[in-house]
CSV table of C-alpha atoms in Angstrom, one decimal:
chain,number,residue,atom,x,y,z
A,1,UNK,CA,101.0,95.2,69.4
A,2,UNK,CA,99.2,93.5,71.9
A,3,UNK,CA,95.3,94.0,71.7
A,4,UNK,CA,93.4,94.2,74.8
A,5,UNK,CA,90.0,93.9,73.3
A,6,UNK,CA,90.2,89.9,73.7
A,7,UNK,CA,91.9,89.9,77.1
A,8,UNK,CA,90.8,90.2,80.8
A,9,UNK,CA,93.2,92.1,82.5
A,10,UNK,CA,94.7,91.7,86.0
A,11,UNK,CA,95.1,95.1,87.7
A,12,UNK,CA,97.2,95.1,90.8
A,13,UNK,CA,98.4,98.1,92.6
A,14,UNK,CA,102.1,98.3,93.7
A,15,UNK,CA,103.4,98.4,97.2
A,16,UNK,CA,107.1,98.1,97.4
A,17,UNK,CA,107.3,96.2,100.4
A,18,UNK,CA,110.6,94.7,101.4
A,19,UNK,CA,109.7,91.6,103.1
A,20,UNK,CA,113.1,91.0,104.8
A,21,UNK,CA,116.8,91.5,104.4
A,22,UNK,CA,117.5,88.0,103.9
A,23,UNK,CA,114.9,87.8,101.1
A,24,UNK,CA,116.5,90.7,99.1
A,25,UNK,CA,119.9,89.2,99.2
A,26,UNK,CA,119.3,86.1,98.1
A,27,UNK,CA,121.5,85.1,95.3
A,28,UNK,CA,119.9,84.5,91.7
A,29,UNK,CA,122.0,81.4,91.2
A,30,UNK,CA,120.3,79.8,94.5
A,31,UNK,CA,117.1,80.7,92.9
A,32,UNK,CA,117.7,78.9,89.7
A,33,UNK,CA,118.4,75.7,91.7
A,34,UNK,CA,115.5,76.0,93.6
A,35,UNK,CA,113.4,76.3,90.3
A,36,UNK,CA,115.1,73.1,89.2
A,37,UNK,CA,114.2,71.3,92.3
A,38,UNK,CA,110.7,72.7,91.8
A,39,UNK,CA,110.6,71.0,87.9
A,40,UNK,CA,112.2,68.0,89.4
A,41,UNK,CA,109.2,67.6,92.0
A,42,UNK,CA,106.8,68.2,89.2
A,43,UNK,CA,108.1,65.4,87.2
A,44,UNK,CA,108.0,63.0,90.3
A,45,UNK,CA,104.2,62.4,89.9
A,46,UNK,CA,101.4,62.1,87.4
A,47,UNK,CA,99.9,65.6,87.0
A,48,UNK,CA,98.5,64.9,83.6
A,49,UNK,CA,94.8,65.3,84.6
A,50,UNK,CA,95.4,68.7,86.2
A,51,UNK,CA,97.5,70.0,83.5
A,52,UNK,CA,95.0,69.2,80.9
A,53,UNK,CA,92.2,71.0,82.7
A,54,UNK,CA,94.8,74.0,83.4
A,55,UNK,CA,95.4,74.0,79.5
A,56,UNK,CA,91.8,74.0,78.7
A,57,UNK,CA,91.0,77.0,81.0
A,58,UNK,CA,94.1,78.9,79.9
A,59,UNK,CA,92.6,78.6,76.4
A,60,UNK,CA,89.2,79.9,77.1
A,61,UNK,CA,90.0,82.6,79.4
A,62,UNK,CA,92.7,84.7,78.3
A,63,UNK,CA,94.7,86.6,80.9
A,64,UNK,CA,97.6,89.0,80.2
A,65,UNK,CA,99.6,89.8,83.4
A,66,UNK,CA,101.6,92.9,83.9
A,67,UNK,CA,104.0,93.1,87.0
A,68,UNK,CA,105.2,96.7,88.1
A,69,UNK,CA,108.4,96.1,89.8
A,70,UNK,CA,111.9,97.7,90.4
A,71,UNK,CA,115.5,96.2,89.2
A,72,UNK,CA,116.6,95.5,93.2
A,73,UNK,CA,113.6,92.9,93.2
A,74,UNK,CA,114.7,90.8,90.2
A,75,UNK,CA,116.1,87.8,92.2
A,76,UNK,CA,113.9,88.2,95.5
A,77,UNK,CA,110.5,88.7,93.7
A,78,UNK,CA,110.5,88.8,89.7
A,79,UNK,CA,112.4,85.6,89.1
A,80,UNK,CA,110.4,83.5,91.7
A,81,UNK,CA,107.2,84.9,90.0
A,82,UNK,CA,108.5,84.2,86.5
A,83,UNK,CA,109.6,80.6,87.6
A,84,UNK,CA,106.0,79.8,89.1
A,85,UNK,CA,102.4,81.3,88.5
A,86,UNK,CA,103.3,83.9,85.7
A,87,UNK,CA,104.0,80.6,83.5
A,88,UNK,CA,100.3,80.2,83.5
A,89,UNK,CA,99.4,83.8,82.2
A,90,UNK,CA,98.7,83.9,78.5
A,91,UNK,CA,101.2,86.5,78.4
A,92,UNK,CA,103.2,88.9,80.7
A,93,UNK,CA,105.6,91.6,81.0
A,94,UNK,CA,107.6,93.5,84.0
A,95,UNK,CA,107.4,97.1,84.1
A,96,UNK,CA,110.4,98.6,85.7
A,97,UNK,CA,113.0,101.6,85.6
A,98,UNK,CA,115.1,99.9,83.0
A,99,UNK,CA,114.9,97.5,80.1
A,100,UNK,CA,115.9,94.0,81.1
A,101,UNK,CA,115.3,91.3,78.3
A,102,UNK,CA,115.8,88.4,80.7
A,103,UNK,CA,112.7,89.0,82.5
A,104,UNK,CA,111.3,90.5,80.2
A,105,UNK,CA,110.8,94.0,81.4
A,106,UNK,CA,110.0,97.4,79.8
A,107,UNK,CA,111.4,100.7,80.8
A,108,UNK,CA,108.1,102.6,80.2
A,109,UNK,CA,104.6,101.9,79.1
A,110,UNK,CA,103.9,102.3,75.4
A,111,UNK,CA,100.6,103.9,74.6
A,112,UNK,CA,97.0,102.4,75.7
A,113,UNK,CA,98.5,98.8,75.7
A,114,UNK,CA,100.3,98.7,78.9
A,115,UNK,CA,99.8,102.0,80.5
A,116,UNK,CA,96.9,101.5,82.7
A,117,UNK,CA,97.3,97.9,83.7
A,118,UNK,CA,99.9,97.2,86.7
A,119,UNK,CA,100.5,94.0,88.4
A,120,UNK,CA,102.2,93.6,92.0
A,121,UNK,CA,105.7,91.7,92.5
A,122,UNK,CA,104.4,90.9,96.0
A,123,UNK,CA,101.5,88.8,94.8
A,124,UNK,CA,101.1,85.1,94.1
A,125,UNK,CA,98.0,84.0,92.0
A,126,UNK,CA,96.6,80.9,91.3
A,127,UNK,CA,95.8,81.1,87.7
A,128,UNK,CA,93.4,78.0,87.6
A,129,UNK,CA,91.1,79.3,90.4
A,130,UNK,CA,91.0,82.8,89.0
A,131,UNK,CA,89.9,81.2,85.4
A,132,UNK,CA,87.5,78.9,87.0
A,133,UNK,CA,86.0,82.0,88.6
A,134,UNK,CA,85.8,84.1,85.6
A,135,UNK,CA,84.0,81.3,83.5
A,136,UNK,CA,80.7,82.7,85.4
A,137,UNK,CA,81.7,86.3,84.4
A,138,UNK,CA,81.0,88.5,81.4
A,139,UNK,CA,83.8,90.4,79.9
A,140,UNK,CA,81.2,93.1,78.7
A,141,UNK,CA,80.0,93.8,81.9
A,142,UNK,CA,80.7,96.9,84.2
A,143,UNK,CA,82.4,95.0,87.0
A,144,UNK,CA,85.8,94.6,88.8
A,145,UNK,CA,86.8,92.4,91.4
A,146,UNK,CA,89.1,92.0,94.4
A,147,UNK,CA,89.5,92.3,98.2
A,148,UNK,CA,87.1,95.2,98.6
A,149,UNK,CA,87.7,97.7,101.7
A,150,UNK,CA,84.8,100.4,102.4
A,151,UNK,CA,86.4,103.4,104.6
A,152,UNK,CA,84.5,104.2,106.6
A,153,UNK,CA,82.7,100.8,106.8
A,154,UNK,CA,79.5,100.8,104.9
A,155,UNK,CA,80.4,103.8,102.8
A,156,UNK,CA,79.8,102.6,99.3
A,157,UNK,CA,81.1,105.8,97.7
A,158,UNK,CA,84.6,105.1,99.4
A,159,UNK,CA,84.8,101.7,98.3
A,160,UNK,CA,87.8,100.5,96.6
A,161,UNK,CA,89.8,97.2,96.0
A,162,UNK,CA,92.7,96.9,98.0
A,163,UNK,CA,95.4,97.3,95.4
A,164,UNK,CA,98.2,95.0,97.1
A,165,UNK,CA,96.2,91.9,96.8
A,166,UNK,CA,94.9,92.0,93.1
A,167,UNK,CA,92.4,93.8,90.7
A,168,UNK,CA,90.4,91.9,88.1
A,169,UNK,CA,88.8,94.0,85.5
A,170,UNK,CA,86.2,93.1,83.0
A,171,UNK,CA,87.2,93.9,79.7
A,172,UNK,CA,84.5,96.8,79.7
A,173,UNK,CA,85.3,98.3,82.9
A,174,UNK,CA,89.1,98.5,81.6
A,175,UNK,CA,88.0,100.4,78.5
A,176,UNK,CA,85.6,102.8,80.4
A,177,UNK,CA,88.5,103.4,82.7
A,178,UNK,CA,91.0,104.2,80.2
A,179,UNK,CA,89.0,106.0,77.5
A,180,UNK,CA,86.6,107.9,79.6
A,181,UNK,CA,87.9,108.2,83.1
A,182,UNK,CA,91.8,108.5,83.5
A,183,UNK,CA,92.2,111.9,81.6
A,184,UNK,CA,89.0,113.5,82.8
A,185,UNK,CA,89.1,115.5,85.7
A,186,UNK,CA,85.4,115.0,86.1
A,187,UNK,CA,86.0,111.4,87.1
A,188,UNK,CA,89.4,111.1,88.0
A,189,UNK,CA,92.0,113.3,89.6
A,190,UNK,CA,94.9,114.4,87.4
A,191,UNK,CA,97.2,114.4,90.4
A,192,UNK,CA,99.9,112.1,90.8
A,193,UNK,CA,100.4,112.2,94.5
A,194,UNK,CA,97.4,109.8,95.3
A,195,UNK,CA,97.0,106.3,96.3
A,196,UNK,CA,96.2,104.6,93.3
A,197,UNK,CA,93.8,101.9,94.7
A,198,UNK,CA,91.6,104.5,96.5
A,199,UNK,CA,91.4,106.9,93.4
A,200,UNK,CA,90.7,104.3,91.2
A,201,UNK,CA,87.6,103.4,93.3
A,202,UNK,CA,86.5,107.2,93.6
A,203,UNK,CA,87.0,107.3,89.8
A,204,UNK,CA,85.0,104.3,88.7
A,205,UNK,CA,82.3,105.0,91.5
A,206,UNK,CA,82.0,108.4,89.5
A,207,UNK,CA,81.0,106.6,86.5
A,208,UNK,CA,78.6,104.4,88.1
A,209,UNK,CA,80.9,101.3,88.2
A,210,UNK,CA,81.0,99.7,91.8
A,211,UNK,CA,83.7,97.0,93.2
A,212,UNK,CA,82.3,93.4,94.1
A,213,UNK,CA,83.3,91.7,97.3
A,214,UNK,CA,83.4,88.4,96.7
A,215,UNK,CA,82.9,85.4,99.1
A,216,UNK,CA,81.7,81.8,98.5
A,217,UNK,CA,78.7,80.1,99.6
A,218,UNK,CA,80.1,79.8,102.9
A,219,UNK,CA,80.9,83.4,103.5
A,220,UNK,CA,84.7,82.7,102.7
A,221,UNK,CA,86.9,85.3,100.9
A,222,UNK,CA,88.0,84.7,97.5
A,223,UNK,CA,90.9,87.2,97.1
A,224,UNK,CA,93.2,87.4,99.8
A,225,UNK,CA,95.2,90.5,101.0
A,226,UNK,CA,97.2,88.4,103.2
A,227,UNK,CA,100.5,86.2,103.0
A,228,UNK,CA,100.4,82.4,102.3
A,229,UNK,CA,101.4,81.6,105.9
A,230,UNK,CA,98.5,83.4,107.3
A,231,UNK,CA,95.9,82.1,104.7
A,232,UNK,CA,96.9,78.7,105.7
A,233,UNK,CA,96.7,79.3,109.6
A,234,UNK,CA,93.1,80.7,108.7
A,235,UNK,CA,92.1,78.1,106.2
A,236,UNK,CA,88.3,77.9,107.6
A,237,UNK,CA,87.9,81.8,106.7
A,238,UNK,CA,89.2,81.2,103.3
A,239,UNK,CA,87.5,79.5,100.4
A,240,UNK,CA,89.0,76.0,99.1
A,241,UNK,CA,89.6,77.5,95.9
A,242,UNK,CA,91.6,80.8,96.6
A,243,UNK,CA,92.6,83.1,93.7
A,244,UNK,CA,95.7,84.8,95.5
A,245,UNK,CA,97.8,85.7,98.3
A,246,UNK,CA,99.9,88.7,98.9
A,247,UNK,CA,103.3,89.8,100.4
A,248,UNK,CA,104.8,86.4,99.8
A,249,UNK,CA,108.6,86.0,100.4
A,250,UNK,CA,110.7,83.6,98.4
A,251,UNK,CA,111.1,80.9,101.3
A,252,UNK,CA,107.2,80.8,101.2
A,253,UNK,CA,107.0,80.5,97.4
A,254,UNK,CA,109.0,77.1,97.8
A,255,UNK,CA,107.4,75.8,101.0
A,256,UNK,CA,103.8,76.3,99.9
A,257,UNK,CA,104.0,76.1,96.1
A,258,UNK,CA,102.8,72.4,96.2
A,259,UNK,CA,99.8,73.3,98.0
A,260,UNK,CA,98.9,75.7,95.1
A,261,UNK,CA,99.9,73.6,92.2
């Protein structure tokens, strides 16, 4: 059984967004070929210094990734993630409507270990940048991070992390949410017809935990809700070491992957 007490959990709300018909019809064998080409590219240059730093960060900052998905997205989204950034998680699993040992995926969540942690099959995370950011954060503080939205603007009570990009919860915040909030109607709604990201924001606010909107020392965002191509086009508005992008499609993964490696 996975112990969450030693992990910082990525918490990402799922949007089932079909990027394009072309993306969803990509053959899995073609995807395997692209993965082999990527491995060949990696072996074509000396990457030992980066890999050494990456390995050290992975040992010091442990992150378990859970990706909520659907069987129909296995080839178009799950496999590209498995072949790229998920390799750099300390552990990962897909949650789907059926078991699939090749991913691997689980049909439903067991008890507290997975039930309240979600990841997005439309996200690409730069794990080294995320870990470098978390080096200065404390897992036992009341904090959670991501692309924060205030609706209406300036209304702190309605602030929430935009779920499509990424949630990063401290260990303490996750424990508080699970053990104190989710089953208590005083803090969290017991309905299942609400938007997860908005309701998580309200729930944590009622328990005195506020989201943190992160920018670097030049006012550039750290967590991006946009796709990779948009981030590249707006490079002056995003930080040098961006943590994530959202809404990628398969073409973008292979075109822009060297930039994030």
